[in-house]
Amino acid sequence: MSEGKSKRTICPSCSKPTLTCLCSRILTPPIPNSVNVTILQHALESNHPLNSTRIAKMGLKNLTIATVSDVNFQSQFLIHLFDPNLSKSLFSDEIEDTHDLFCDKDSNLIDIDIIDSAGLKNDVDDVIFNSKFETVNQVNDDCVVVNDEVKKIPIRRNCDDPTKGYEGPAISVTVGKYGAITSLSHIWMQQCESNEIGFDKILSCVEACEALSKGFVVKKLQRKQLNGEENVEEYEEFELEVCPGSVLLFPSDNAVSVSDLDDVGFEVKNLIVLDGTWAKAKRIYSENPWLNILPHLKLEVNEMSLYGEVRNQPKAGYLSTIESVVFALKAAGENHTGLDNLLDTFECMVDDQRRCKDERLNKLLPN
C-alpha cells in the first residue's frame, strides 16, 4: 500500500480485513472436539490471506498451534519421556552428551567406575559415562574435577511431575538444513542392533517404542548464524507435549488410510497436522525427524480442494489444512455438525478472496 493511504482495519480474532471478517460465520461456542488437534504451522504461512488454520483456531476448542521455521543452520531436538518410572536399567552404561545446548558430541564424560572408586558415586544420580580418567577429586553441582580440570557431567534425575518427564532427554538429535542428521544420542543404544544414525534404528527397539508410546515432550532449539561464523544465536522455538494416542496426518509410504483406523492399534487422541504449501509441509517433515516416532495417517479422497483456482494444489486429494482436519476428525469418530460449518466458512473465505482478486483485475482493465 502506498504511503499516505490508510491501512485496512484488521479483525484481531480472525486476522482478516473487517469487510471479509470470518467471526460471524463461525458457530459459537467452539466445537468440543475430543480428539485434540496439533498444527505445526510454517512461519511463512500464518499471514497468508488464504491460510485456513485461522478457522481451526476459532472453531475448535482443543487445538494447539506451534510455529515452525526452516532450519537454516542447525537445530536440536530434545525428547523427554512422560513416564519417569521406567526401569533405571535403561540408563545404565549408556552415553548421554546433551547436558549443554549444542555441546560437542565428542565431549569427555566420566567413567562410573572411577566415581565409585573415589567414593563419590552417591553424590550423583544415574550418571552416564563414556571415558576413563586417572583421578577424580570432586563431584559438585553437575561438575567434576578431573586431573585438576573442571568438567561438566550429565546427570539424570527422576521428576515427580510425569508431564515433564526426565530432567535429561531420552533422545537428543541435531539436524542441519533439509533435515540432515548430524548427531543422535538416546538411552536405548545398547538395546538397538546398530549404532547407525537414524530414527528407524530407535524404532526397531521394542523398549523404545513402548516408552515413546506413553507420550513425550519435544523441544526444538533453533540455532542460527548472524554476522560471521562466530556470532551464533540460540533460542527455543517450541515445546510440545505429544500425548499417548498421537498420530501424524502425512501421506508417507507407510501411512495408514484414515478409513482403516483400526489398523493403528489404539484410540486416536491427538491429530498432528502440518500447515503450509506442500513444499513447506515436506520441509517441516524432513527437518523434524521426531515425527517419525508417530504412526502416520493419510487421506484418500478424490475431490479437489475448495481452494479451487485461487491457490494451486498438486492434484486431487491434496487439501487445505482445515479440510484435512475436518475429514480426519470425522474419520476418528467426531460427528459434530459444526465441522461442516468450518468447511462452509472456509468456502466463504475462498469466495471472498476470489471476488477481491476479480475486483482488482477489473480496475486494471481499460474502460
XYZ file of C-alpha atoms in Angstrom, residues 28-287:
260
model
C -20.159 -20.472 18.802
C -19.110 -21.863 21.171
C -16.161 -23.708 19.565
C -16.585 -27.399 18.755
C -15.639 -29.510 21.824
C -13.536 -31.944 19.804
C -12.476 -34.954 21.882
C -9.566 -35.661 19.522
C -7.095 -32.841 20.096
C -5.606 -31.183 17.015
C -1.980 -30.010 16.978
C -0.944 -27.884 13.999
C 2.710 -27.340 13.123
C 2.446 -24.138 11.100
C 5.234 -22.941 8.848
C 6.418 -19.490 9.919
C 5.721 -18.019 6.462
C 2.166 -19.334 6.370
C 0.417 -17.553 9.226
C -0.083 -14.243 7.399
C -1.199 -15.734 4.098
C -4.712 -14.424 3.281
C -5.943 -17.942 2.483
C -4.360 -19.740 5.414
C -7.121 -21.887 6.901
C -5.571 -22.527 10.323
C -7.300 -19.349 11.488
C -10.629 -21.148 11.014
C -9.462 -24.096 13.101
C -8.264 -21.658 15.760
C -11.697 -20.092 16.057
C -13.776 -23.219 15.567
C -12.038 -25.945 17.607
C -11.859 -25.927 21.385
C -8.989 -28.390 21.759
C -6.311 -27.036 19.467
C -2.577 -26.423 19.772
C -0.594 -24.380 17.236
C 3.198 -24.320 17.088
C 5.119 -22.102 14.680
C 7.894 -23.932 12.835
C 10.619 -22.256 10.812
C 13.128 -23.758 8.381
C 16.490 -24.935 9.622
C 18.957 -22.546 8.012
C 21.955 -23.528 10.116
C 21.302 -26.040 12.890
C 18.540 -27.187 15.218
C 18.470 -29.556 18.161
C 15.505 -31.607 19.359
C 15.347 -32.829 22.948
C 12.756 -35.514 23.672
C 11.741 -36.214 27.272
C 9.574 -39.170 28.243
C 6.290 -38.677 30.090
C 6.803 -41.687 32.344
C 9.555 -41.115 34.944
C 9.155 -44.617 36.418
C 10.690 -46.690 33.630
C 13.390 -49.082 34.742
C 16.659 -47.371 35.585
C 18.371 -50.252 33.823
C 17.579 -48.447 30.612
C 20.009 -45.709 31.620
C 22.949 -47.737 32.884
C 26.097 -47.776 30.776
C 24.523 -45.511 28.156
C 26.123 -42.445 26.580
C 24.371 -39.149 27.183
C 26.037 -35.982 25.914
C 23.255 -33.431 25.861
C 23.872 -31.690 29.172
C 24.811 -28.464 27.403
C 22.964 -26.913 24.491
C 24.634 -27.955 21.241
C 27.543 -29.466 23.138
C 30.338 -31.169 21.262
C 29.367 -34.771 20.547
C 32.944 -35.812 21.417
C 32.946 -34.083 24.800
C 34.521 -36.095 27.631
C 32.225 -37.880 30.074
C 33.294 -39.515 33.308
C 33.569 -43.262 33.915
C 31.247 -44.602 36.608
C 33.916 -46.965 37.981
C 36.196 -44.023 38.758
C 33.375 -42.176 40.513
C 32.729 -45.307 42.573
C 36.388 -45.860 43.431
C 36.673 -42.245 44.544
C 33.776 -42.741 46.941
C 31.725 -40.123 45.182
C 29.107 -42.262 43.421
C 26.405 -41.443 45.965
C 26.733 -37.753 45.136
C 25.225 -38.177 41.678
C 22.109 -39.815 40.272
C 22.221 -42.129 37.246
C 25.330 -40.623 35.725
C 26.004 -41.696 32.156
C 29.699 -42.199 31.377
C 31.993 -42.731 28.461
C 35.714 -42.153 29.000
C 38.145 -43.007 31.842
C 40.495 -40.604 33.588
C 43.257 -41.106 36.100
C 41.842 -39.205 39.074
C 38.545 -37.818 40.199
C 38.778 -35.360 43.056
C 35.342 -33.840 43.491
C 31.775 -34.010 42.270
C 29.601 -30.968 42.883
C 26.710 -29.212 41.124
C 26.887 -31.281 37.954
C 30.659 -30.698 37.700
C 33.626 -32.939 38.324
C 37.297 -32.032 38.790
C 39.343 -34.433 36.676
C 43.126 -34.074 36.602
C 42.716 -30.552 38.051
C 40.299 -29.644 35.249
C 36.633 -28.871 35.873
C 34.374 -30.830 33.526
C 30.628 -30.880 33.057
C 28.869 -34.215 33.533
C 25.311 -35.131 32.587
C 23.056 -36.073 35.485
C 19.652 -37.694 35.116
C 17.218 -37.362 37.981
C 13.683 -38.635 38.337
C 10.993 -35.997 38.181
C 7.894 -36.055 40.401
C 5.796 -34.438 37.659
C 5.195 -37.073 34.940
C 4.151 -34.416 32.427
C 7.691 -33.083 32.428
C 9.374 -36.450 32.112
C 13.053 -36.817 32.825
C 15.323 -33.916 33.535
C 17.657 -35.335 30.922
C 16.342 -36.114 27.434
C 15.706 -39.664 26.284
C 16.637 -38.624 22.752
C 18.773 -35.766 21.505
C 19.124 -35.171 17.784
C 20.820 -32.348 15.896
C 19.866 -31.582 12.300
C 21.150 -29.245 9.615
C 19.445 -27.817 6.541
C 16.923 -30.065 4.819
C 16.888 -32.411 7.799
C 20.382 -33.876 7.583
C 21.025 -35.523 10.979
C 24.479 -34.624 12.269
C 24.277 -36.245 15.711
C 21.910 -38.543 17.575
C 22.058 -39.978 21.081
C 19.439 -41.883 23.025
C 19.051 -44.064 26.090
C 18.391 -47.295 24.172
C 21.744 -47.512 22.415
C 22.635 -50.898 23.898
C 19.239 -52.356 23.021
C 19.458 -51.253 19.382
C 21.014 -53.592 16.860
C 23.004 -50.825 15.198
C 24.659 -47.544 16.133
C 23.847 -46.004 12.772
C 22.273 -42.554 12.926
C 18.550 -42.645 12.231
C 15.200 -42.846 13.991
C 14.419 -46.140 12.273
C 17.101 -47.728 14.466
C 15.459 -46.376 17.612
C 12.053 -47.611 16.495
C 13.470 -51.082 15.880
C 13.953 -51.296 19.658
C 10.897 -52.708 21.457
C 11.748 -50.903 24.714
C 11.999 -47.566 22.904
C 8.673 -47.998 21.113
C 6.940 -48.956 24.347
C 8.343 -45.971 26.242
C 7.621 -43.438 23.481
C 4.056 -44.734 23.053
C 3.348 -43.490 26.587
C 3.899 -39.917 25.399
C 6.761 -37.491 25.323
C 7.673 -33.807 25.264
C 9.688 -32.492 22.332
C 11.602 -29.222 22.479
C 13.150 -27.569 19.434
C 16.186 -25.382 19.962
C 16.952 -23.299 16.901
C 20.458 -22.093 16.197
C 21.279 -19.538 13.533
C 24.354 -17.653 12.451
C 24.242 -13.889 12.449
C 27.117 -11.834 11.075
C 30.175 -14.041 10.937
C 30.704 -17.678 11.811
C 31.467 -16.909 15.457
C 28.237 -14.983 16.009
C 25.536 -17.575 16.709
C 22.102 -17.046 18.237
C 20.308 -19.854 20.067
C 16.664 -19.822 21.127
C 13.782 -22.154 21.896
C 11.336 -22.321 19.010
C 8.685 -24.575 20.513
C 7.976 -27.176 23.170
C 5.135 -29.633 22.595
C 3.523 -32.358 24.651
C 2.850 -35.358 22.428
C 0.307 -37.364 24.379
C -0.337 -41.114 24.063
C -2.581 -41.784 21.078
C -0.922 -39.175 18.844
C -0.786 -39.663 15.074
C 0.630 -37.611 12.212
C -1.511 -36.764 9.193
C 1.004 -37.071 6.378
C 0.936 -39.248 3.230
C 4.216 -41.112 3.698
C 4.823 -44.521 2.157
C 3.917 -46.321 5.394
C 0.864 -44.181 6.220
C -2.417 -45.887 7.076
C -5.612 -44.625 5.470
C -7.942 -42.763 7.841
C -10.621 -45.203 6.715
C -8.581 -48.019 8.326
C -8.008 -46.508 11.775
C -8.459 -49.919 13.378
C -5.086 -50.854 11.887
C -3.396 -48.195 14.052
C -3.972 -50.372 17.104
C -5.021 -47.666 19.577
C -7.560 -44.895 20.084
C -6.507 -41.709 18.311
C -6.424 -38.869 20.831
C -4.218 -36.271 19.150
C -4.022 -35.426 15.445
C -0.843 -33.655 14.329
C -1.133 -31.722 11.059
C 1.487 -29.827 9.038
C 0.348 -26.421 7.778
C 1.944 -24.839 4.732
C 2.229 -25.264 0.998
C 3.096 -28.820 0.054
C 6.717 -27.822 -0.420
C 6.776 -26.238 3.058
C 4.971 -29.202 4.630
C 7.517 -31.617 3.163
C 10.328 -29.491 4.561
C 8.729 -29.425 8.018
C 8.511 -33.208 7.836
C 12.126 -33.694 6.771
C 13.518 -31.197 9.311
